[in-house]
N, CA and C of each residue as an Amber inpcrd file, in Angstrom:
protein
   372
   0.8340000  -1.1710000   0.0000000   0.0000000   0.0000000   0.0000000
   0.8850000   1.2430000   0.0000000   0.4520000   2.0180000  -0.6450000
   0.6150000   3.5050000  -0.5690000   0.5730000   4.3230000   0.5410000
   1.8370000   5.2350000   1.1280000   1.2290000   6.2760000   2.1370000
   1.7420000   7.3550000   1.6090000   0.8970000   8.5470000   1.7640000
   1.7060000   9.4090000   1.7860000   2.2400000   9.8870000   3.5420000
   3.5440000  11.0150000   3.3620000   4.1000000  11.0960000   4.8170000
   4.2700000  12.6040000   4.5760000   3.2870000  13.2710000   5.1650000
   3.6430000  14.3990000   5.0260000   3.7970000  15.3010000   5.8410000
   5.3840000  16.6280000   5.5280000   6.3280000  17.0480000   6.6930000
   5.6840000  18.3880000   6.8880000   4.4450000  18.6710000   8.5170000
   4.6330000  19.6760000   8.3900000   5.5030000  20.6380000   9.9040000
   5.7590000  21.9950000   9.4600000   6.7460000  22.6420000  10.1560000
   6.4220000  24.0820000  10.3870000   6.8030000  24.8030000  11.4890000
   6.6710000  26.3850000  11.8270000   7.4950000  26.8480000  10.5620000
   7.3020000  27.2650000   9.8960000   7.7410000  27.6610000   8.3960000
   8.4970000  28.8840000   8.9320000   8.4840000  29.8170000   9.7740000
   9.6400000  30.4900000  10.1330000  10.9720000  30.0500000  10.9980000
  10.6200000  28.9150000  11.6800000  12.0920000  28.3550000  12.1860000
  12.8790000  27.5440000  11.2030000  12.5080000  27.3260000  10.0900000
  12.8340000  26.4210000   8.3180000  13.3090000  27.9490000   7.8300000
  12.8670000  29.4880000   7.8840000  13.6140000  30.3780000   7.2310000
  14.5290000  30.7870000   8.0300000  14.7840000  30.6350000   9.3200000
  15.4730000  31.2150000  10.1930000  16.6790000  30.3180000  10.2430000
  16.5700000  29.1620000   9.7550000  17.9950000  28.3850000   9.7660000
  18.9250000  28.9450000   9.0140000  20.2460000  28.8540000   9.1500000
  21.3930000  29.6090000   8.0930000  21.4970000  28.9280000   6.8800000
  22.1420000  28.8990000   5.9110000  22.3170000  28.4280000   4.5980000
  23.0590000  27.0290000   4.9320000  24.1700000  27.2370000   6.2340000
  24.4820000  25.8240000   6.5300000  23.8900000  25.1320000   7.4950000
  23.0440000  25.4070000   8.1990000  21.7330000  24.3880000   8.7810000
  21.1630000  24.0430000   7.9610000  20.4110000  24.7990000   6.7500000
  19.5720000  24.4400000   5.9960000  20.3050000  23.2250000   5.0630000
  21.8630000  23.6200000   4.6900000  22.1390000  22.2050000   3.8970000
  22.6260000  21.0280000   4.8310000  22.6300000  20.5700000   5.8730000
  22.9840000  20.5810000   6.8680000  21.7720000  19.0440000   7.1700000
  20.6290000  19.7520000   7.4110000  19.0080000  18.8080000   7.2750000
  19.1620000  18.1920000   6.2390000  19.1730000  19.1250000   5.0590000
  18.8520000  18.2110000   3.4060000  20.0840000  17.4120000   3.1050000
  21.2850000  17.3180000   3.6190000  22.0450000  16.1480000   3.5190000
  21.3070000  15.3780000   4.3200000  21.3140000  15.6560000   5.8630000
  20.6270000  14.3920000   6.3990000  19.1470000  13.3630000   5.5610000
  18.4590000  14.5350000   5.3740000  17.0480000  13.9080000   4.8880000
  17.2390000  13.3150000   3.3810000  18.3220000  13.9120000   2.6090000
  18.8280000  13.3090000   1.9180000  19.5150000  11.2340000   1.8600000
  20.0100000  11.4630000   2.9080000  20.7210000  10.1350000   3.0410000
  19.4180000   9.2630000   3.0370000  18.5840000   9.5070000   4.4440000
  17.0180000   8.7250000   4.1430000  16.5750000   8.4510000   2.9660000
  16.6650000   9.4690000   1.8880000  15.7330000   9.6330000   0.5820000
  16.4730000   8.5760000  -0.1950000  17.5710000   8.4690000  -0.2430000
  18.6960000   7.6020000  -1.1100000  18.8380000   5.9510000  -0.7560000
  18.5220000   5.8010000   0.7680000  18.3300000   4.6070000   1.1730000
  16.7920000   3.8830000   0.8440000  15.9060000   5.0700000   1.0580000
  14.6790000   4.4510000   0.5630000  14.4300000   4.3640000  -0.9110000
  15.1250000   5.0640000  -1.3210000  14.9670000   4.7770000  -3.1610000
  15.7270000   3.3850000  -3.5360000  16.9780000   3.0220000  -2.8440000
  17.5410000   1.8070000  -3.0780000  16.8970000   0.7700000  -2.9120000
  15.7350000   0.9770000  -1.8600000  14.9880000   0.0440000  -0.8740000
  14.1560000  -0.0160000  -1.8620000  13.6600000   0.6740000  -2.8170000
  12.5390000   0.8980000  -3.5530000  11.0070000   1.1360000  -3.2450000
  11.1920000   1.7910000  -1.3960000  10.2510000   2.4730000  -1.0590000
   9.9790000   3.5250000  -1.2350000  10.8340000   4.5310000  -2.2050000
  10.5560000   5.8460000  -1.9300000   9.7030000   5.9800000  -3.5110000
   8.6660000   7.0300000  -3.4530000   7.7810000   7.5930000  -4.7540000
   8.5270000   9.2680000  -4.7610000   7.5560000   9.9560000  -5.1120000
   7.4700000  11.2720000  -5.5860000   7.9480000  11.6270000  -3.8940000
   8.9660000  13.0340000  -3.9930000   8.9370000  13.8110000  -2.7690000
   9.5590000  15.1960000  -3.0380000   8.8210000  15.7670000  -2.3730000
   9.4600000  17.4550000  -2.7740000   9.2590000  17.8800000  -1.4970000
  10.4990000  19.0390000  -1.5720000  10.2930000  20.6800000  -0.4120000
   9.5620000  21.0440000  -1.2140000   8.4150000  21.8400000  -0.6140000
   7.2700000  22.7060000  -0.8700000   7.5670000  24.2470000  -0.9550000
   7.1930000  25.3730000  -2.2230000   7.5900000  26.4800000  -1.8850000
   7.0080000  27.2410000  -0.4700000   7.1790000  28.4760000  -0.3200000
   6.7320000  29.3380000   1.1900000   5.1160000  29.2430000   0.6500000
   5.0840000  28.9580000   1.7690000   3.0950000  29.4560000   1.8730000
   3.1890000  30.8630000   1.6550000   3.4530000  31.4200000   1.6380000
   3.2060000  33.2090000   0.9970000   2.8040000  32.9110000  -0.7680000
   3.6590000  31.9520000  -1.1130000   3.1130000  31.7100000  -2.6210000
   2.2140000  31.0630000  -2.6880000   1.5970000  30.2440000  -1.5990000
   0.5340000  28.8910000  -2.0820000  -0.8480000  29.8470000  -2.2520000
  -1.5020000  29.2000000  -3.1110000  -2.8020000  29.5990000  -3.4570000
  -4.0810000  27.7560000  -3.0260000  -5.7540000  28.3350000  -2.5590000
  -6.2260000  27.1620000  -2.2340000  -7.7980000  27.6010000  -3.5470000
  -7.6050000  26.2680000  -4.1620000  -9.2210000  26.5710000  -4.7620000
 -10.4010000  25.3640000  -3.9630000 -11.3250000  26.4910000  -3.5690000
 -11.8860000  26.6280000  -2.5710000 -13.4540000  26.8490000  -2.7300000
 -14.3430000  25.9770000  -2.4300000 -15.7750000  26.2250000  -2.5960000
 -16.2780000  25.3250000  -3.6700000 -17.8430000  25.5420000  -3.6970000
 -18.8720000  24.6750000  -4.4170000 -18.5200000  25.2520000  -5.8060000
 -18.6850000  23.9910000  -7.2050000 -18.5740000  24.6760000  -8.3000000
 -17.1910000  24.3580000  -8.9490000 -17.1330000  25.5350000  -9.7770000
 -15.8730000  25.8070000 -10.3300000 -14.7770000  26.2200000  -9.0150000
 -15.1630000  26.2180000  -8.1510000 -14.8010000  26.5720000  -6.9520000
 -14.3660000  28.2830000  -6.5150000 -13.6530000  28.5300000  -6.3210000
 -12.8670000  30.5250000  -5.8640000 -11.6040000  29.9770000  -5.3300000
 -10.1660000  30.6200000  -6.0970000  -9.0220000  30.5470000  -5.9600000
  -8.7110000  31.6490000  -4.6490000  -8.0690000  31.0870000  -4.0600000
  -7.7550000  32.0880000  -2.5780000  -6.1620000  32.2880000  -2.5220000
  -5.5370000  33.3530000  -2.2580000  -4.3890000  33.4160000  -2.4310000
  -3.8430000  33.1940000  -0.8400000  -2.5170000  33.1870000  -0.6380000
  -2.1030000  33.0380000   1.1300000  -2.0470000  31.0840000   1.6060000
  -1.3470000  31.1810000   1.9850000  -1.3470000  29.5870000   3.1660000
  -2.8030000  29.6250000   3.1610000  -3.0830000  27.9930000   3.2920000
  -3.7540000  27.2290000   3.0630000  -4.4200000  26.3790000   4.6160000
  -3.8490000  26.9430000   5.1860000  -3.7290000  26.1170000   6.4420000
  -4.1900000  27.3840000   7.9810000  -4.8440000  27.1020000   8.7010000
  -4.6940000  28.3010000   9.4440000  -4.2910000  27.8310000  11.2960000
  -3.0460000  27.0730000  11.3390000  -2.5690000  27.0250000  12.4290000
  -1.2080000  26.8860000  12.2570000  -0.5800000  27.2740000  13.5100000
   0.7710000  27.7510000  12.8170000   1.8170000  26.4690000  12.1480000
   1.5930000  25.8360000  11.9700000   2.5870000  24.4160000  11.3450000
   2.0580000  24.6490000   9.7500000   2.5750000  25.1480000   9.2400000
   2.3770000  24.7750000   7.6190000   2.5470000  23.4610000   7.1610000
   2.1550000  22.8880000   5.5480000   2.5730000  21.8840000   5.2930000
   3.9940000  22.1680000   4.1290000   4.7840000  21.4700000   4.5480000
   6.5850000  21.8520000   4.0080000   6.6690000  21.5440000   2.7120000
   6.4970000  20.0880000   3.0960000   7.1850000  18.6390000   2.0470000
   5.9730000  17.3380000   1.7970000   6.2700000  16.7730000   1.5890000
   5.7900000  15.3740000   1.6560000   6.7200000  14.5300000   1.0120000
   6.4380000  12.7970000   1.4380000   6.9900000  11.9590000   0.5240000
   5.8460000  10.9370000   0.2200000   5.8700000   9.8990000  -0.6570000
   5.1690000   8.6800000  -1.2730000   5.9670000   7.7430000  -0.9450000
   5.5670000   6.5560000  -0.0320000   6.5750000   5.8570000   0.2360000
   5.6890000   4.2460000  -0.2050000   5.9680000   2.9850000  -0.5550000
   5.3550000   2.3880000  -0.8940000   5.8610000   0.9570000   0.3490000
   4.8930000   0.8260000   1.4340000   5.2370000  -0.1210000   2.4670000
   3.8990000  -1.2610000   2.7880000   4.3950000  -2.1020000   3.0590000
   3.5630000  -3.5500000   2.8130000   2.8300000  -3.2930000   4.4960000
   2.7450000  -2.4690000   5.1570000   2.2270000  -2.0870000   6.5370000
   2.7450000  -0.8980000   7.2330000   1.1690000  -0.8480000   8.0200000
   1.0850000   0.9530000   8.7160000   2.4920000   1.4630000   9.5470000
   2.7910000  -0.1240000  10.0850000   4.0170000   0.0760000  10.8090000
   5.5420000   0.3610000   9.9790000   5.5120000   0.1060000   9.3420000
   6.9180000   0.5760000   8.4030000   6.6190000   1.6960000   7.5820000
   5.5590000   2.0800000   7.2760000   5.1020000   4.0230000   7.1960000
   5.7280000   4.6320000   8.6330000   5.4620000   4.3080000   9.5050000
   5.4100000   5.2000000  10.5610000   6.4900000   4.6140000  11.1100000
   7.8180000   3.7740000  10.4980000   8.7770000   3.5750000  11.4460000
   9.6580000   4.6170000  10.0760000   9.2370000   4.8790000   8.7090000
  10.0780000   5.6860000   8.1870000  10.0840000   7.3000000   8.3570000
   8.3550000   7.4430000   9.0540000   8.4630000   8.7410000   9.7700000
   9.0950000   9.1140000  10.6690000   9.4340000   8.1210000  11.3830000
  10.4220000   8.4470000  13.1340000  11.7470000   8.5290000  12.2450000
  12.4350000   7.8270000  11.3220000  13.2980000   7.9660000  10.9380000
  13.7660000   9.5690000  10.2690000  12.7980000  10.2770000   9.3150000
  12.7370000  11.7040000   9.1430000  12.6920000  12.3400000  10.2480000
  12.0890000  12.0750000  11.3650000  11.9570000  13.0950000  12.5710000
  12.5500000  13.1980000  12.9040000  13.7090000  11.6090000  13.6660000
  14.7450000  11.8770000  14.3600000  15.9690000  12.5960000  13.4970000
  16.0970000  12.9310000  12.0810000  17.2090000  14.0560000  11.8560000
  16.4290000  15.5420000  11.5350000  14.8050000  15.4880000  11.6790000
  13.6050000  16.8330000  11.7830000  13.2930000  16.8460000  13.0830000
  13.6690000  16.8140000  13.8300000  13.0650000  16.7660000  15.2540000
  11.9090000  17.8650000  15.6000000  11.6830000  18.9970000  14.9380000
  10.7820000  19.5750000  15.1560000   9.6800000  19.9970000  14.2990000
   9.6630000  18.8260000  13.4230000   8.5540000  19.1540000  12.6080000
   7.4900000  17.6560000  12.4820000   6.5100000  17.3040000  12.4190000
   5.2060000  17.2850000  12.7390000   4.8890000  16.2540000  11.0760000
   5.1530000  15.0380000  11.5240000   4.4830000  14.5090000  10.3280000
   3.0830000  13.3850000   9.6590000   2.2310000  13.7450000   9.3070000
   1.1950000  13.3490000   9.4120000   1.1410000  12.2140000   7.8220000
   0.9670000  10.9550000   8.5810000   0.9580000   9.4880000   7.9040000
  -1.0360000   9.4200000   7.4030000  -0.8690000   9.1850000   5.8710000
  -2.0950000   8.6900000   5.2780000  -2.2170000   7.7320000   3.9640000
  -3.2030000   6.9200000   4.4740000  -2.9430000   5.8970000   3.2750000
  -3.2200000   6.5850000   1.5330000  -2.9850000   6.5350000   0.9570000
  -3.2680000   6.7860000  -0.6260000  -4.3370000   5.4960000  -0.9160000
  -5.5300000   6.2440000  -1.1040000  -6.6760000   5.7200000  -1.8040000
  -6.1350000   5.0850000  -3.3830000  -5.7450000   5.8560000  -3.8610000
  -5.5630000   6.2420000  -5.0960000  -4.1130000   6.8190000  -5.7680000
  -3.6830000   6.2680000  -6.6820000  -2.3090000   7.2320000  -6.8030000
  -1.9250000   6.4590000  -8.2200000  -1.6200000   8.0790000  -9.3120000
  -1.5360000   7.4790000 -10.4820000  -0.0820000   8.0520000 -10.9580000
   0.7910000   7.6030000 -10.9710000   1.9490000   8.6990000 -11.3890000
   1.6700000   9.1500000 -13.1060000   2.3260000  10.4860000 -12.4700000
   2.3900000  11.5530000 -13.8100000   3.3960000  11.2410000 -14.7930000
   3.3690000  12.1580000 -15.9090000   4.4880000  12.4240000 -16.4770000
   5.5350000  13.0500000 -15.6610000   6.8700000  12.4300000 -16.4330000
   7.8510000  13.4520000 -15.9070000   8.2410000  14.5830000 -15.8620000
   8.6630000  15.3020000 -15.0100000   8.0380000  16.6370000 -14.5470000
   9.7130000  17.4300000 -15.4960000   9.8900000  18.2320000 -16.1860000
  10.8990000  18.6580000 -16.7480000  11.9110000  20.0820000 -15.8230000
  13.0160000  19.4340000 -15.4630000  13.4440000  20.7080000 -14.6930000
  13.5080000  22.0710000 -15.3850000  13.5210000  23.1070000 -14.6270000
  14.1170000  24.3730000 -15.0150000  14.9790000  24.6900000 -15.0560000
């Protein structure tokens, strides 16, 4: 089964880190990402831009595009990953594994109903 694992965080203590804290995490969370891709648990995972850019479409219909974070308590959502594990317990033993080198960010485990991968996404 499918989970997604997704990282969320006080989005100002993530800008307040220095350029070498910040690379600092993403080596660490890196090494995870590289072991689980070998493992061939890892799917799709991205850092998320600042909620100052996120936009939510919102309402009945064609819905109403809302500009601003999406979320209204202070933990934004960061990141996520797609991890593909044969039980709930090895989702949530690869979340303790992100935490313990994120220790302060907040990650919320859900199964994927559904999940179709895209095309490949072309860098910039």
């Amino acid at each position: 089964m499918f989970y997604a694992i997704l990282a969320y965080h006080v989005e100002d203590a993530i800008k307040a880190l220095t350029p070498q804290e910040d690379a600092a995490l993403m080596a660490d969370l890196l090494k995870i990402n590289t072991r689980l891709r070998e493992e061939g648990t890892l799917g799709p995972s991205a850092r998320l831009g600042a909620t100052q850019d996120a936009f939510t479409l919102r309402g009945p219909g064609d819905g109403v595009v809302i500009d601003g974070p999406f979320a209204e308590t202070k933990e934004q959502l960061l990141g996520l990953y797609v991890v593909d594990c044969a039980t709930r317990d090895k989702a949530i033993a690869i979340a303790r594994d992100l935490r313990r080198v994120n220790s302060t960010a907040v990650y919320e485990i859900r199964p994927i109903l559904l999940f179709k991968p895209g095309a490949p996404l072309a860098g910039k």
